[in-house]
Short mmCIF file of C-alpha atoms and ligand atoms in Angstrom, two decimals:
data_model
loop_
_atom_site.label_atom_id
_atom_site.label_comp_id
_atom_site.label_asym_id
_atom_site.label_seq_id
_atom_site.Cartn_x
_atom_site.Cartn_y
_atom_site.Cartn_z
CA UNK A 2 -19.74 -17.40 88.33
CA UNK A 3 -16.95 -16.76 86.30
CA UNK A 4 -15.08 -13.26 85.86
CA UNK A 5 -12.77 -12.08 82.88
CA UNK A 6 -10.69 -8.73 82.56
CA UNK A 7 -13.02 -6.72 79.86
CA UNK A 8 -9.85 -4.40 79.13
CA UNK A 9 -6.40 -4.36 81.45
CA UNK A 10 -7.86 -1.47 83.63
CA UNK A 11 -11.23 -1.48 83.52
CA UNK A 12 -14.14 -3.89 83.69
CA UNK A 13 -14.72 -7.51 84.44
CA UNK A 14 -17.14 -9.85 82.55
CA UNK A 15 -19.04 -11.80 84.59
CA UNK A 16 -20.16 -15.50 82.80
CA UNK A 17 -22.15 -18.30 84.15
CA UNK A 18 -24.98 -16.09 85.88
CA UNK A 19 -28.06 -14.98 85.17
CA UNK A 20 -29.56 -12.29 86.91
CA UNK A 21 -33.01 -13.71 87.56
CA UNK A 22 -32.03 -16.15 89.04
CA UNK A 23 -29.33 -15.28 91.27
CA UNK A 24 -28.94 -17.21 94.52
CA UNK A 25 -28.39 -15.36 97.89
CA UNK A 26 -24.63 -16.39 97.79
CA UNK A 27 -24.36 -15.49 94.43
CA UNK A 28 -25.64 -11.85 95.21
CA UNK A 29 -23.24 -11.82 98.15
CA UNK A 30 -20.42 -13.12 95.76
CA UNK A 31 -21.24 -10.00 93.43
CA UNK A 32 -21.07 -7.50 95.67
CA UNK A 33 -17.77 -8.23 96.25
CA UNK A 34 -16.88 -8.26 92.75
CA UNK A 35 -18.84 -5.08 92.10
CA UNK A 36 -16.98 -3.35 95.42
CA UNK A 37 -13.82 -4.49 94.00
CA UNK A 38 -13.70 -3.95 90.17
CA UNK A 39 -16.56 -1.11 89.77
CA UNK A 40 -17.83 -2.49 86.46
CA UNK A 41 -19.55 -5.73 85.52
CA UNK A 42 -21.02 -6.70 82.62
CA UNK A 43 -23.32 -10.05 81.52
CA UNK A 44 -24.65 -10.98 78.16
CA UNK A 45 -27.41 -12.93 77.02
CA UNK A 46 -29.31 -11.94 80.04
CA UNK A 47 -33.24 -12.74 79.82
CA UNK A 48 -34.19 -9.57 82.23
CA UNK A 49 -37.63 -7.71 81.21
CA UNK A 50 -38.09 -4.72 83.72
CA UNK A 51 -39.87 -6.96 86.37
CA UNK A 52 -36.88 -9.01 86.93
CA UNK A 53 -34.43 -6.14 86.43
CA UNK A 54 -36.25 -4.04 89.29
CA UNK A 55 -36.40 -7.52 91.32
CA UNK A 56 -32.58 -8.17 90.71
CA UNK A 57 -31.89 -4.42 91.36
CA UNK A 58 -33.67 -4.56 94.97
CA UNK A 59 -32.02 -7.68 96.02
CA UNK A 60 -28.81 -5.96 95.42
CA UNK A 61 -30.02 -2.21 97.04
CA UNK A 62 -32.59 0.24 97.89
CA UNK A 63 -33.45 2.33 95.06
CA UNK A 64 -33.57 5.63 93.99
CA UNK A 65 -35.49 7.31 91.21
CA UNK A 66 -33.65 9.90 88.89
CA UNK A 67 -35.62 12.64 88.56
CA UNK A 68 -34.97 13.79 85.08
CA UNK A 69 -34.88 10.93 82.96
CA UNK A 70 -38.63 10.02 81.99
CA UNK A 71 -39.69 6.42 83.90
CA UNK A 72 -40.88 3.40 81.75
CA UNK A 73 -44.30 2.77 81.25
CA UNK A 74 -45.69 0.63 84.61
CA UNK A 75 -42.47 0.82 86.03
CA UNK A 76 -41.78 4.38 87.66
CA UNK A 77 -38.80 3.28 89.02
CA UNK A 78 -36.92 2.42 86.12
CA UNK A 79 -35.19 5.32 83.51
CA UNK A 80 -35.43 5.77 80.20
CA UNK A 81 -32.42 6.36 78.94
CA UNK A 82 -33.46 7.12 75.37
CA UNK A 83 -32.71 8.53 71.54
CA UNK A 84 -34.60 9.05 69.09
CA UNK A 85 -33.91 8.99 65.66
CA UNK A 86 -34.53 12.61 65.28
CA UNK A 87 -32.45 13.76 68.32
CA UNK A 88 -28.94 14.86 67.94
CA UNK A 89 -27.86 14.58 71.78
CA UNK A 90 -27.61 12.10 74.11
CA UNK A 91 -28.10 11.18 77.64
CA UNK A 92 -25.20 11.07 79.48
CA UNK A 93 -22.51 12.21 76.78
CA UNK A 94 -19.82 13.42 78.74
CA UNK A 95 -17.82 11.78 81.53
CA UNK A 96 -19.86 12.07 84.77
CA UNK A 97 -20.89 9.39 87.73
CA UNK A 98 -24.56 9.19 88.24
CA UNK A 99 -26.26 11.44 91.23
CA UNK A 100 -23.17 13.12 92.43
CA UNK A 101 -25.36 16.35 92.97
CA UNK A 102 -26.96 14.55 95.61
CA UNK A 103 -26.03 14.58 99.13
CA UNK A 104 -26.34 10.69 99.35
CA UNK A 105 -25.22 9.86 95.24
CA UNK A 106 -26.29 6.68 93.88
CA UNK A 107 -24.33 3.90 94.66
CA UNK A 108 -24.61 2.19 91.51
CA UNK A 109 -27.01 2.06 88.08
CA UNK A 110 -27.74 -0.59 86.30
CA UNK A 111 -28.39 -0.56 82.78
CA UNK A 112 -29.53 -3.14 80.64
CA UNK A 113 -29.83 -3.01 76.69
CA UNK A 114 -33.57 -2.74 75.02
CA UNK A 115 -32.90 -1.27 71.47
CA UNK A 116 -29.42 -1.09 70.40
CA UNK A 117 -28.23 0.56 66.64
CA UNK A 118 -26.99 -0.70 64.14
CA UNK A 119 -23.49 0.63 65.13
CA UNK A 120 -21.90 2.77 67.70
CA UNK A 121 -23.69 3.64 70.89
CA UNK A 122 -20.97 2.02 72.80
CA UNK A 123 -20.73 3.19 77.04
CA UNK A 124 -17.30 3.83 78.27
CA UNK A 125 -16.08 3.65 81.55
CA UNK A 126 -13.07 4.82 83.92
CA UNK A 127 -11.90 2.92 86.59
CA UNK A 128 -11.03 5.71 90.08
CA UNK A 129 -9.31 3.18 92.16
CA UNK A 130 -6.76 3.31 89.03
CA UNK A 131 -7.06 6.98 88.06
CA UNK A 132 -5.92 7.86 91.89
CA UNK A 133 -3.05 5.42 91.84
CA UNK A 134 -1.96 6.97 88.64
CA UNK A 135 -1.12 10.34 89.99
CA UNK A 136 1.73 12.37 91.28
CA UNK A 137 2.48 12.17 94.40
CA UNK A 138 2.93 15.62 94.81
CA UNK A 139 -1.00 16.01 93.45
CA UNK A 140 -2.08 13.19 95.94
CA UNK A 141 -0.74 15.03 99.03
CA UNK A 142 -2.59 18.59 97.67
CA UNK A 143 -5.73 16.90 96.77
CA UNK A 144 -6.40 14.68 99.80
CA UNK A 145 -8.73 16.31 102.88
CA UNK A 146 -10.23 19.32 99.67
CA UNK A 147 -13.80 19.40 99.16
CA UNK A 148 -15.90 19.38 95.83
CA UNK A 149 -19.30 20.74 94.99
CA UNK A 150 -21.00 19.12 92.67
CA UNK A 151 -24.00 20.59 90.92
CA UNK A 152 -27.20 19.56 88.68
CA UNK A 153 -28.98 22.81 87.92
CA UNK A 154 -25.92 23.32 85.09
CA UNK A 155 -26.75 20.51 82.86
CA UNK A 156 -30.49 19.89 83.97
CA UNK A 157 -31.47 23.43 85.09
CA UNK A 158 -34.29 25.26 83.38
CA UNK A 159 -30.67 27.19 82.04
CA UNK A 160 -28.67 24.41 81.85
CA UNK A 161 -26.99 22.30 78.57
CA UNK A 162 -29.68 20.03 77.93
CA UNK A 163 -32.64 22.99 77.80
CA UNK A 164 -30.77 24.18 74.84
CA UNK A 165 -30.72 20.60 73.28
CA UNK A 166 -32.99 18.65 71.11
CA UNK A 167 -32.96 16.33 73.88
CA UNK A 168 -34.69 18.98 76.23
CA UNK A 169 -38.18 18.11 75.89
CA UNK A 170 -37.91 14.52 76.53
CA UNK A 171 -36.63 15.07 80.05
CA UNK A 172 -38.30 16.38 83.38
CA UNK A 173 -36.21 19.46 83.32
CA UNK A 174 -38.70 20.95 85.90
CA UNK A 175 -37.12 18.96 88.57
CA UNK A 176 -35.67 20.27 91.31
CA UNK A 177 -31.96 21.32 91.06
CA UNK A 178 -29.50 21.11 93.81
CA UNK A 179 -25.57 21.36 94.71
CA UNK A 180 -24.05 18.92 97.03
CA UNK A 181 -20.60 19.10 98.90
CA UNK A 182 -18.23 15.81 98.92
CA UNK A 183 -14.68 14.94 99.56
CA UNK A 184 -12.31 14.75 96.61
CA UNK A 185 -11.38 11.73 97.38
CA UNK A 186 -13.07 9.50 98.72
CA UNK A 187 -12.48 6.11 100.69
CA UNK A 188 -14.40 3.32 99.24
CA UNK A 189 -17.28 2.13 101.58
CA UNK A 190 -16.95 -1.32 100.74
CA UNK A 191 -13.94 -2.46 99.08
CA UNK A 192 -11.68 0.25 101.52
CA UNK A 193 -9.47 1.29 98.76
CA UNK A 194 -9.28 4.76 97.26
CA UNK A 195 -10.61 6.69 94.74
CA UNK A 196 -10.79 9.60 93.08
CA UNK A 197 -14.40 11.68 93.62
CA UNK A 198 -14.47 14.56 91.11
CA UNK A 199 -15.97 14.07 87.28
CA UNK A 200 -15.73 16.85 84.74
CA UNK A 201 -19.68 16.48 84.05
CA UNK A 202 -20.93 17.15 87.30
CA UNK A 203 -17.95 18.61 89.79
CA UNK A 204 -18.73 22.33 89.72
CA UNK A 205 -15.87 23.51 91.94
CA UNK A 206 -12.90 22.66 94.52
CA UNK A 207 -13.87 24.29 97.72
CA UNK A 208 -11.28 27.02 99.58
CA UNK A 209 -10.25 28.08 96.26
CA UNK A 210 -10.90 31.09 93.64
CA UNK A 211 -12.94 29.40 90.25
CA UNK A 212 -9.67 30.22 88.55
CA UNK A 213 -7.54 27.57 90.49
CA UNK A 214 -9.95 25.26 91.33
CA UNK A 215 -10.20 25.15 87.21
CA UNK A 216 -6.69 24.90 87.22
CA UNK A 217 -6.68 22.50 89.32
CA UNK A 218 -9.30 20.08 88.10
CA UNK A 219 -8.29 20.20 84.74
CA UNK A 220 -4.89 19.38 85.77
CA UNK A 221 -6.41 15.93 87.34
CA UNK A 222 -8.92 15.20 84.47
CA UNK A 223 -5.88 15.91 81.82
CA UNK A 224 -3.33 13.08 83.84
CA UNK A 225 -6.78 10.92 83.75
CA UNK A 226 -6.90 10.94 80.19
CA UNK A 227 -3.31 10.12 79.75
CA UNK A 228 -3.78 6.86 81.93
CA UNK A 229 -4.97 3.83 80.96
CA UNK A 230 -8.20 3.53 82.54
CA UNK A 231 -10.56 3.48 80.26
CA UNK A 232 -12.95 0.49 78.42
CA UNK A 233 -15.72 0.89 75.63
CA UNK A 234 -18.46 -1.19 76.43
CA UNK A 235 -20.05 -2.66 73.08
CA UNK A 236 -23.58 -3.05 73.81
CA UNK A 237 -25.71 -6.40 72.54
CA UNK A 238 -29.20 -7.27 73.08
CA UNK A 239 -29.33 -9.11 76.18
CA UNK A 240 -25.76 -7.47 77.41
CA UNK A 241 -26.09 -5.42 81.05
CA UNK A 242 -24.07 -3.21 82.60
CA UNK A 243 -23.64 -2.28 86.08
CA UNK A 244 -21.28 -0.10 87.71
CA UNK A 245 -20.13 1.32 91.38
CA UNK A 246 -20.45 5.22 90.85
CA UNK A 247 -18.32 5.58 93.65
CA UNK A 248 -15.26 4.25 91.77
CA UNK A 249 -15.89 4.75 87.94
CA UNK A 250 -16.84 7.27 85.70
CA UNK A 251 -19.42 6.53 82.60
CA UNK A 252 -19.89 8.74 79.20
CA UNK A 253 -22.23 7.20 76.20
CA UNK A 254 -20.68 7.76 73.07
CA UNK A 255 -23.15 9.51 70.52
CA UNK A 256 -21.97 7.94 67.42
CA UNK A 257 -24.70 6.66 65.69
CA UNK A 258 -26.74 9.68 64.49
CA UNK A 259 -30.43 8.92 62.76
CA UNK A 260 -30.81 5.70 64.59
CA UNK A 261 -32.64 4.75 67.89
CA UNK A 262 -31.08 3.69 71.15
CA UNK A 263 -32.97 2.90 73.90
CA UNK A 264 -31.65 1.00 77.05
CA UNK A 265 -33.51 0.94 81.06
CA UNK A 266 -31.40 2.14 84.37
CA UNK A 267 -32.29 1.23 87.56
CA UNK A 268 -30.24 3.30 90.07
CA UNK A 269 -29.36 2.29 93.87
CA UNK A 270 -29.21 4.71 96.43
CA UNK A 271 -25.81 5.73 98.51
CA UNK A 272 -25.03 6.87 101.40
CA UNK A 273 -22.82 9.93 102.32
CA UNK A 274 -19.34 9.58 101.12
CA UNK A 275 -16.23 9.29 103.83
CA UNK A 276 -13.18 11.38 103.06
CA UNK A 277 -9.78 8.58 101.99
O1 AKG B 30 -26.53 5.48 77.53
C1 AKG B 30 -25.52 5.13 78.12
O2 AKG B 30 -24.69 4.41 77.59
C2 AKG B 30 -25.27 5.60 79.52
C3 AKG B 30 -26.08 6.80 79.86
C4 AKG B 30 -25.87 7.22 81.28
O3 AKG B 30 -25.09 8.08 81.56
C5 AKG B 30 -26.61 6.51 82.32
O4 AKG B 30 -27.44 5.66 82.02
O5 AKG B 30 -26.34 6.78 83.49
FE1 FE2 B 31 -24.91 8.24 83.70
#
């Protein structure tokens, strides 16, 4: 297999594979890749949801999201879906999967189905490069704090997507949770660091009044934007993604109201996260 930088600081596209029929030193070779760059992506892929759950369980043990509605005969793959009619999207705002759960997913991966005619593009954030881009003064303050992360405000029976158009097409009846992590974390696999707070998901810094652990978080996600970390993905049929949530952040653009978008996640299941 072949990898090329997608963008300077984010993302690696991986040629001469394809997923179905990935040898078992090929699927070693990619988890180093994956550990290492936190974003792959493959075109031309030939992957209907049998061989994308197959691929997905030769790479990890799975976990089920429990608010996205399954696929048809396959309960363990996510809809990630828009209709024409809807007005918001799944996942618009920069967030890494599952990090209200105690164990968050260790990865997703999502592979096109119905693209639109324009727009619709995923963008990503590398975290090995966002935590290497900051002070060194906010390094030393933010390394051994504590983050909880929360679900119930974005899927909670009061959270942002009840209020959407969007609502009724997830299981917002699912249980709701908070989940307590280390701000930064120590990659499992690759050993590098990286930085474990999103500004979808992170409710709070722990040891802190909500006034300066919003101070302080918006401090970080401000210097984050000013880096160079980011890539658009432009989807294509046949084009997967898969990323490390443990080192990037995701947000789908929602640029392409009145049309349909419809792509499948399968997301692998993590394991507690170890403070850098
Ligand atoms: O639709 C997308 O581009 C990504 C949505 C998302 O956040 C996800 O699938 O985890
Ligand atoms: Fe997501």
């Amino acid at each position: 297999m072949k990898l090329t930088p997608y963008s300077e600081n984010c993302g690696m596209v991986v040629q001469d594979v394809q997923l179905a029929k990935l040898s078992d030193d090929e699927i070693v070779e990619l988890r180093a890749h994956f550990a290492e760059h936190g974003v792959l992506f493959f075109y031309d892929q030939d992957l209907p949801p049998a061989e994308h759950l197959r691929f997905a369980k030769r790479f990890g043990q799975l976990v089920v999201n429990r608010f996205f509605q399954p696929v048809e005969n396959f309960p363990e793959i996510a809809q990630v879906r828009k209709e024409k009619s809807q007005t918001t999207n799944i996942g618009g705002a920069w967030h890494t999967d599952h990090s209200y759960d105690q164990e968050p997913a260790m990865g997703s991966i999502l592979v096109a189905r119905e693209l639109p005619a324009a727009g619709g593009d995923t963008r990503f954030a590398n975290m090995y490069k966002a935590w290497e881009s900051l002070p060194d003064d906010l390094k030393v303050q933010l390394e051994g704090l504590q983050a909880e992360h929360s679900s119930s405000h974005v899927y909670g029976k009061e959270g942002y997507y009840a209020a959407t158009d969007l609502g009724e097409s997830l299981n917002l009846e699912s249980e709701v949770g908070e989940a307590v992590h280390p701000v930064v974390i120590r990659h499992p696999d690759s050993g590098k660091k990286a930085l474990y707070v999103n500004p979808g998901l992170t409710a709070r810094i722990l040891g802190m009044s909500r006034q300066e652990s919003h101070e302080l978080l918006t401090r970080v996600y401000t210097l984050v934007d000013e880096t160079d970390v980011y890539c658009d993905f432009e989807w294509q049929p046949g084009a997967v993604a898969m990323w490390d949530n443990r080192s990037t952040w995701h947000n789908a653009n929602n640029d392409y109201q009145g049309d349909f978008r419809l792509l499948h996640r399968v997301t692998l299941a993590g394991a507690p996260l170890e403070a850098a």
